[in-house]
Each structure stands twice: as C-alpha cells, then as structure tokens.
Coordinates of C-alpha atoms and ligand atoms in Angstrom, one line a residue:
M2 CA -41.9 22.5 10.7
K3 CA -41.0 21.2 7.2
K4 CA -38.6 24.1 6.8
I5 CA -36.8 23.2 10.0
V6 CA -36.5 19.5 9.0
Y7 CA -35.0 20.5 5.6
A8 CA -32.7 23.0 7.3
S9 CA -31.4 20.4 9.8
L10 CA -31.1 17.8 6.9
A11 CA -29.0 20.3 5.0
L12 CA -26.9 21.0 8.0
L13 CA -26.4 17.3 8.6
L14 CA -25.4 16.8 4.9
S15 CA -22.9 19.6 5.0
A16 CA -21.4 18.3 8.2
C17 CA -21.0 14.9 6.6
S18 CA -19.4 16.3 3.5
T19 CA -17.1 18.5 5.6
G20 CA -16.1 15.3 7.5
N21 CA -15.3 13.6 4.3
K22 CA -13.5 16.5 2.8
R23 CA -10.0 15.0 3.1
P24 CA -9.8 12.2 0.6
M25 CA -8.8 8.8 1.9
E26 CA -5.0 8.5 1.9
S27 CA -3.8 5.9 -0.6
P28 CA -1.1 3.4 0.4
K29 CA 1.3 5.3 -1.7
D30 CA 0.6 8.6 0.2
V31 CA 1.0 6.8 3.5
L32 CA 4.4 5.3 2.4
L33 CA 5.5 8.7 1.0
G34 CA 4.5 10.4 4.2
Q35 CA 6.4 7.9 6.3
L36 CA 9.6 8.4 4.1
H37 CA 9.2 12.2 4.3
S38 CA 8.9 12.1 8.0
Y39 CA 12.2 10.2 8.3
A40 CA 13.9 12.7 6.1
E41 CA 12.5 15.6 8.0
K42 CA 13.5 14.2 11.4
G43 CA 17.0 13.2 10.3
R44 CA 16.1 9.5 10.7
I45 CA 17.3 6.8 8.3
A46 CA 15.4 3.5 7.8
Y47 CA 17.7 0.5 7.6
G48 CA 17.1 -2.0 4.8
H49 CA 18.5 -5.4 4.0
Q50 CA 18.2 -7.4 0.7
D51 CA 16.5 -10.8 0.9
D52 CA 16.0 -10.7 4.6
L53 CA 13.4 -13.2 5.8
V54 CA 14.0 -15.6 2.9
Y55 CA 17.5 -16.7 3.7
G56 CA 20.6 -15.7 5.7
H57 CA 24.3 -16.4 5.8
D58 CA 23.9 -20.1 6.6
W59 CA 20.2 -20.9 6.4
V60 CA 17.4 -20.8 3.9
V61 CA 13.6 -21.0 4.2
E62 CA 12.7 -24.4 2.7
D63 CA 9.1 -25.3 3.4
W64 CA 8.0 -21.7 2.7
E65 CA 4.3 -22.4 2.7
N66 CA 4.4 -23.5 6.3
D67 CA 7.1 -21.2 7.5
A68 CA 6.2 -18.3 9.8
L69 CA 9.1 -16.2 8.4
E70 CA 10.4 -15.2 11.8
R71 CA 14.1 -15.8 11.1
S72 CA 16.3 -13.0 10.0
D73 CA 20.1 -12.5 10.3
V74 CA 19.5 -8.9 11.1
K75 CA 17.0 -9.8 13.9
D76 CA 19.4 -12.5 15.2
V77 CA 22.1 -9.9 15.7
T78 CA 20.1 -6.7 16.6
G79 CA 16.9 -8.1 18.1
K80 CA 14.9 -6.2 15.4
Y81 CA 13.9 -6.7 11.8
P82 CA 15.1 -4.3 9.2
M83 CA 12.6 -1.5 8.5
L84 CA 12.9 -2.2 4.8
I85 CA 13.5 -5.4 2.8
G86 CA 14.6 -5.5 -0.8
F87 CA 13.7 -8.3 -3.2
D88 CA 14.8 -8.9 -6.8
L89 CA 12.4 -9.8 -9.6
G90 CA 15.1 -11.3 -11.9
G91 CA 13.6 -14.3 -13.6
I92 CA 9.9 -13.3 -13.3
E93 CA 10.1 -12.1 -16.9
L94 CA 10.6 -15.7 -18.1
G95 CA 7.7 -17.0 -15.9
N96 CA 10.3 -18.8 -13.8
P97 CA 9.0 -20.1 -10.4
E98 CA 12.2 -18.8 -8.7
N99 CA 14.3 -15.7 -9.0
L100 CA 17.9 -15.6 -10.2
D101 CA 19.1 -16.3 -6.6
G102 CA 16.7 -19.3 -6.1
V103 CA 14.0 -17.4 -4.1
P104 CA 10.6 -18.9 -5.1
F105 CA 8.3 -16.0 -6.1
G106 CA 5.6 -17.4 -3.8
L107 CA 8.0 -17.1 -0.9
M108 CA 8.9 -13.6 -2.0
R109 CA 5.3 -12.5 -2.1
K110 CA 4.6 -14.1 1.3
A111 CA 7.7 -12.4 2.8
A112 CA 6.9 -9.0 1.3
L113 CA 3.4 -9.1 2.7
K114 CA 4.7 -10.3 6.1
Q115 CA 7.1 -7.4 6.2
I116 CA 4.3 -4.9 5.4
E117 CA 2.0 -6.5 7.9
R118 CA 4.7 -6.1 10.6
G119 CA 4.8 -2.3 9.7
G120 CA 7.8 -2.4 7.5
M121 CA 8.5 -1.4 3.9
V122 CA 9.5 -3.3 0.8
T123 CA 11.6 -2.4 -2.3
F124 CA 12.0 -4.3 -5.6
S125 CA 15.0 -4.3 -7.9
W126 CA 15.0 -6.3 -11.2
H127 CA 17.9 -8.0 -12.9
P128 CA 16.0 -9.4 -16.0
R129 CA 17.8 -11.6 -18.6
N130 CA 19.1 -10.1 -21.8
P131 CA 16.1 -10.3 -24.1
L132 CA 18.2 -10.1 -27.3
T133 CA 21.0 -12.5 -26.6
G134 CA 19.3 -14.8 -24.1
G135 CA 22.1 -14.1 -21.6
D136 CA 21.8 -12.7 -18.2
A137 CA 21.5 -9.1 -17.0
W138 CA 25.3 -8.8 -17.1
D139 CA 25.5 -9.8 -20.8
I140 CA 26.8 -6.7 -22.4
S141 CA 27.8 -8.3 -25.7
S142 CA 25.4 -6.1 -27.7
D143 CA 24.6 -2.4 -27.6
Q144 CA 21.4 -3.0 -29.5
V145 CA 19.4 -4.6 -26.6
V146 CA 17.6 -1.5 -25.3
K147 CA 16.7 -0.4 -28.8
S148 CA 15.4 -3.9 -29.6
V149 CA 12.8 -3.8 -26.7
L150 CA 11.5 -0.3 -27.4
P151 CA 8.3 0.1 -29.5
G152 CA 9.2 -0.9 -33.1
G153 CA 12.2 -3.0 -32.0
E154 CA 12.5 -6.7 -32.9
K155 CA 12.0 -7.7 -29.2
A156 CA 9.3 -5.2 -28.4
G157 CA 6.4 -7.7 -28.3
E158 CA 8.3 -10.2 -26.2
F159 CA 9.4 -7.5 -23.9
M160 CA 5.8 -6.4 -23.3
L161 CA 5.2 -9.9 -21.9
W162 CA 8.2 -9.4 -19.6
L163 CA 6.8 -6.2 -18.3
Q164 CA 3.4 -7.8 -17.9
R165 CA 4.9 -10.6 -15.8
A166 CA 6.7 -8.2 -13.5
A167 CA 3.5 -6.0 -13.2
D168 CA 1.4 -9.1 -12.5
F169 CA 3.7 -10.0 -9.5
I170 CA 3.5 -6.5 -8.0
E171 CA -0.3 -6.4 -8.6
S172 CA -0.6 -9.8 -6.9
L173 CA 0.6 -8.1 -3.6
G174 CA -2.8 -6.3 -3.5
E175 CA -3.5 -2.8 -2.2
V176 CA 0.0 -2.2 -0.8
A177 CA 2.6 0.4 -1.6
V178 CA 6.1 -0.6 -2.6
I179 CA 9.3 1.0 -3.9
F180 CA 10.3 -0.1 -7.4
R181 CA 13.8 0.6 -8.7
P182 CA 14.1 -0.7 -12.2
W183 CA 17.0 -0.1 -14.6
H184 CA 19.4 0.7 -11.8
E185 CA 23.2 1.3 -11.9
N186 CA 22.6 2.7 -15.4
L187 CA 25.7 4.8 -15.7
G188 CA 28.1 2.0 -15.4
S189 CA 28.4 -0.5 -18.2
W190 CA 27.8 -3.8 -16.6
F191 CA 24.1 -4.3 -17.3
W192 CA 22.6 -4.4 -20.8
W193 CA 20.8 -1.1 -20.0
G194 CA 24.1 0.5 -18.9
G195 CA 25.9 3.7 -20.0
R196 CA 27.8 2.5 -23.1
L197 CA 25.1 0.0 -24.1
C198 CA 22.4 2.5 -25.1
T199 CA 21.9 6.2 -25.8
A200 CA 20.5 8.5 -23.1
Q201 CA 17.3 8.8 -25.1
E202 CA 17.0 5.0 -25.4
Y203 CA 17.5 4.6 -21.6
Q204 CA 14.9 7.3 -20.8
E205 CA 12.4 5.6 -23.2
L206 CA 13.0 2.3 -21.5
Y207 CA 12.3 3.7 -18.1
R208 CA 9.3 5.7 -19.2
H209 CA 7.9 2.8 -21.2
T210 CA 8.1 0.7 -18.0
W211 CA 6.5 3.4 -16.0
L212 CA 3.7 4.1 -18.5
Y213 CA 2.9 0.4 -18.8
F214 CA 2.7 -0.1 -15.0
T215 CA 1.0 3.1 -14.2
K216 CA -1.3 3.9 -17.1
E217 CA -2.0 0.6 -18.7
R218 CA -2.1 -1.5 -15.5
G219 CA -3.2 1.2 -13.1
L220 CA -0.5 0.3 -10.6
T221 CA -0.5 3.6 -8.9
N222 CA 0.8 2.5 -5.5
I223 CA 4.4 2.3 -6.6
L224 CA 7.1 4.7 -5.5
W225 CA 9.7 4.9 -8.4
C226 CA 13.3 5.1 -7.5
Y227 CA 15.9 6.2 -10.0
S228 CA 19.2 4.7 -8.8
P229 CA 22.3 5.2 -10.8
N230 CA 25.6 3.9 -9.5
G231 CA 27.7 6.5 -7.7
P232 CA 29.8 8.3 -7.2
I233 CA 29.3 10.4 -10.3
P234 CA 29.0 14.1 -10.9
P235 CA 25.5 15.5 -10.7
E236 CA 25.3 16.4 -14.4
V237 CA 26.2 12.8 -15.3
Y238 CA 23.6 11.5 -12.7
M239 CA 20.9 13.6 -14.4
S240 CA 22.1 12.9 -18.0
R241 CA 19.7 9.9 -18.2
Y242 CA 17.1 11.0 -15.7
P243 CA 13.7 10.0 -17.1
G244 CA 11.9 13.2 -15.7
D245 CA 10.2 14.3 -12.6
E246 CA 6.9 12.7 -13.5
F247 CA 8.4 9.3 -13.5
V248 CA 10.4 9.4 -10.3
D249 CA 9.6 9.7 -6.6
V250 CA 13.0 9.0 -5.0
L251 CA 16.5 9.8 -6.1
G252 CA 18.9 7.0 -5.1
T253 CA 22.4 5.9 -5.6
D254 CA 24.3 2.6 -5.2
I255 CA 27.7 3.0 -3.6
Y256 CA 29.7 0.2 -2.2
A257 CA 32.9 0.1 -0.2
F258 CA 35.7 -1.8 -2.0
V259 CA 38.9 -2.9 -0.3
G260 CA 40.7 -4.2 -3.4
N261 CA 44.5 -4.3 -3.0
G262 CA 44.6 -1.4 -0.6
S263 CA 44.1 -1.2 3.2
L264 CA 40.8 -1.3 5.0
E265 CA 41.5 2.2 6.2
E266 CA 42.0 3.5 2.7
A267 CA 38.8 1.8 1.6
G268 CA 36.9 3.4 4.5
V269 CA 38.2 6.9 3.7
R270 CA 37.5 6.5 0.0
F271 CA 34.0 5.2 0.6
Q272 CA 33.2 8.1 3.0
T273 CA 34.4 10.7 0.5
Q274 CA 32.4 9.1 -2.3
V275 CA 29.3 8.9 -0.2
K276 CA 29.5 12.4 1.1
D277 CA 30.2 13.9 -2.4
M278 CA 27.3 12.0 -4.0
L279 CA 24.8 12.7 -1.1
S280 CA 25.7 16.4 -1.2
A281 CA 24.8 16.4 -4.9
L282 CA 21.6 14.4 -4.2
V283 CA 20.5 16.9 -1.5
A284 CA 20.8 19.7 -4.0
L285 CA 19.0 17.7 -6.7
G286 CA 16.4 16.5 -4.3
N287 CA 15.6 20.1 -3.3
E288 CA 15.5 21.3 -6.9
H289 CA 13.3 18.4 -8.1
K290 CA 11.3 18.0 -4.8
K291 CA 12.2 14.4 -4.4
L292 CA 13.2 12.2 -1.5
I293 CA 16.8 10.9 -1.5
C294 CA 18.2 7.5 -0.5
L295 CA 21.3 5.3 -0.5
S296 CA 19.6 2.5 -2.6
E297 CA 22.4 0.0 -2.2
T298 CA 25.5 0.0 -0.1
G299 CA 27.8 -2.2 2.0
L300 CA 31.1 -3.8 2.5
E301 CA 31.3 -7.4 1.4
S302 CA 32.2 -9.8 4.2
L303 CA 32.5 -6.9 6.7
P304 CA 36.2 -7.3 7.3
D305 CA 36.3 -4.0 9.3
P306 CA 34.8 -4.8 12.7
K307 CA 33.7 -1.2 13.2
W308 CA 32.4 -0.5 9.7
W309 CA 28.9 0.4 10.7
T310 CA 29.6 2.9 13.4
E311 CA 32.9 4.3 12.4
T312 CA 32.7 4.3 8.6
L313 CA 29.1 4.2 7.5
V314 CA 27.5 6.4 10.1
P315 CA 29.9 9.4 10.0
C316 CA 29.3 9.8 6.2
I317 CA 25.5 9.5 6.2
K318 CA 24.4 11.0 9.4
D319 CA 24.3 14.6 8.2
F320 CA 22.3 13.9 5.1
P321 CA 18.5 13.6 4.9
I322 CA 18.5 10.2 3.3
T323 CA 15.2 8.4 4.0
Y324 CA 16.7 4.9 3.8
L325 CA 19.7 2.8 3.0
L326 CA 19.8 -0.8 1.9
T327 CA 22.7 -3.2 2.5
W328 CA 22.9 -6.1 0.0
R329 CA 22.1 -9.8 0.6
N330 CA 23.7 -12.4 2.9
A331 CA 24.0 -15.2 0.4
H332 CA 23.6 -18.7 1.9
D333 CA 25.2 -20.3 -1.1
K334 CA 28.2 -18.0 -1.8
P335 CA 30.6 -18.0 1.1
G336 CA 31.8 -14.5 2.0
H337 CA 29.0 -12.7 0.0
F338 CA 27.3 -11.0 2.9
Y339 CA 26.7 -7.4 3.8
A340 CA 24.9 -7.6 7.2
A341 CA 26.2 -9.4 10.3
W342 CA 24.8 -12.8 11.3
E343 CA 24.6 -14.7 14.6
G344 CA 28.1 -15.9 15.5
F345 CA 29.9 -13.4 13.2
E346 CA 32.8 -11.8 15.1
G347 CA 31.9 -8.3 13.9
A348 CA 28.2 -8.5 15.0
A349 CA 28.5 -6.2 18.0
D350 CA 29.1 -3.1 15.8
M351 CA 26.0 -3.8 13.7
K352 CA 24.1 -4.1 17.0
A353 CA 25.5 -0.7 18.2
F354 CA 24.4 0.7 14.8
S355 CA 20.9 -0.6 15.3
E356 CA 20.7 1.1 18.7
L357 CA 21.4 4.6 17.4
D358 CA 18.5 7.1 17.8
N359 CA 18.4 8.1 14.1
I360 CA 18.6 4.7 12.6
V361 CA 15.2 3.1 12.2
F362 CA 14.7 -0.7 12.5
L363 CA 11.4 -2.5 12.9
P364 CA 10.9 -3.2 16.6
Ligands
BMA668 C1 24.5 -9.3 -7.2 C2 25.0 -10.5 -6.5 C3 24.6 -11.7 -7.2 C4 23.0 -11.7 -7.4 C5 22.6 -10.4 -7.9 C6 21.0 -10.2 -7.9 O1 25.0 -8.2 -6.7 O2 24.5 -10.6 -5.2 O3 25.0 -12.9 -6.6 O4 22.6 -12.7 -8.2 O5 23.1 -9.3 -7.1 O6 20.5 -10.4 -6.6

C-alpha cells in the first residue's frame, strides 16, 4: 500500500514538474516575441512620438485626472498607434518636465496606459551636455563623452544622470520597453556624435549605460535599440556598434527632406535612401540575429498629400522591419508635425495607410 502511495506521489510530482518545465516568459520575452512575429509575417507596427500627451493643437493639461483618450492618430484613423515614443531629455537634471514640456508623471501614466491597451513603448533620450551645461545639440567640445566615462571629470555626475533615467524606467514596474539611447551617433549634431568622440569612446558610453541599467540596476526588461542616422554604408553603421550583447534591435533614423527641390525629388531621394539602408540592415540583422526597424522617420508638415501610401509604403513594404516611428506633432511649434491630425487636408492618406493589412495599429 505504502509503495503505491509513494509511486503515485512520485508520478504526481513528476507531472507537476513537467507542467512547469517551460519557465515563465518575462515581459521582455513577450515583447521580443511580438516584434519577431511582425517581422516574420511581413507586418510593421506603426509608432508615433508623444502620442497621448499632446497633438497638433492640443495638450493634456490636468494630467492626473485625464483619461488619456485623445490622440491625433486616433482622431484621423480611428485607432491608436501600436507604439508610442517618449523622450527622457531633462530627467537627468531631476526636472519635473522633459525638454518638450511633458511632465514625467504624465509620461509615466501615458506609457502605462499604452501598455495596458496592448501597445508598446519606446524611449529616446536627449540629455543636456554634461560638460558645457548646454543642450544635447551643444557640440562646442569634443571632450564630452570622454569626460563622462570612468575616470573623466564628469564621471560622478554622469552616474547620477544614469541613475535618474534608470529610476524612471524602473518606476514603470514589471513592463518591457524599448530604449534607444545615444541615437543618430554617426552625424555630428549631438555631443555623442561622430566627430565629437572616438569610436571606442562611443562604444564605452553605450556599454557603460547598458551595464549600469542591466547589471547594476537589474533592469532586464529593456530591449536595446542601436539607431544611427541613415543612410550610411553598412561598414560605417557598424563602425561604432557596441556589440551583440548590448543590442536587441538594429534601427536607423531617416527623414524625408524637401529643401529647395521639388516634392517629387524629395520622395524619390527618400525612397532610395530607405531602400539602401534597409537592404543593409536586413543583411546585418541576419548576420547578427537582430530585429530591424525604422526607429524615426517622417516628412515634416506632410506637404505631400499621398506621402504615406505612395512614398513611404513602397519603400518599406518589402523589408521585415518590425516597426517604424514617425516623430511628434508639436502643439507649440507650428508646422512641426509628422502625423496627420483632425482637420488636416492630407489626413485621408494616413487613414488609408492605417487600413493596409500589413501595417499594425492598436485597435
Ligand atoms: C527634435 C525636435 C525638437 C525636440 C527634440 C526632442 O527632433 O522635435 O523640437 O525638442 O526632437 O524631442
């Protein structure tokens, strides 16, 4: 009798342990799985910077009591963007608002609302210049990156900056987000840009950030996106790559610029640049086993009424990019918008874009 009891107990225990064999998926695994499934099915998630917190001619004021239901993208397409980008610039100083006037409390609430609705969130960071006291675009010194690395004169202060950024991400709780620090690093318009530091200094800056967040703070639910400005040849793209261990997604920022030429020329130029860069990213993504994305894009003011369906879609549709993100609709900078808004004459084309089978919005 005893023997039988022990035998059934053993059976029961082994059944339980078989049932538990698959470890619980972490939020990061779930987000990675979601992004991989888009790439595999040829689907592209649509993202918009600062959606939910303001739009072309409105801004959330009483954020603690606001249900965060308004969105320019939703006003036009009937759906929220699948991804929302926010910028941490200003968090490093302990400011209550970011560099574009978004209270960090509102940013946290909007990020969590987006995730609760089933969407995704990505963070960029335009921190001030720690050496000169200027902004992220202050390129008056090429000693800034060096100064924040271990041993540098600003290293201690910079740890506090990293700590504040990490505190914010940690304050979101057990959720996974995409983080894209030190972006557009091959141009020379940010203090961490191409001519402002050596490749080794840049890589140390990125790894130092990664190590602090991941190892020291245990923030393991972050997908790290490396996002140089494009278009650039693949060997230049990789010349400051921090290494496979530190990166989950290979991105690139490419905008359409009209300048003094015609809209048509701008469209053709943009398409060529995007196709060339994405072809290179496909090869790099395969080689390094990374997802790829168009981490920032857009045409400011959308002067081309068919930009979405006739310029953007043809140059991205054949590439397995998991998402694209168009930049913000500034409420306080007339003409600085990248998504359509209610009443905008070109809105119909963005709506048509949102109805395409392979473009993913949040229903
Ligand atoms: C830039 C512009 C600026 C903004 C910055 C950070 O591209 O939109 O107005 O301050 O991004 O969001």
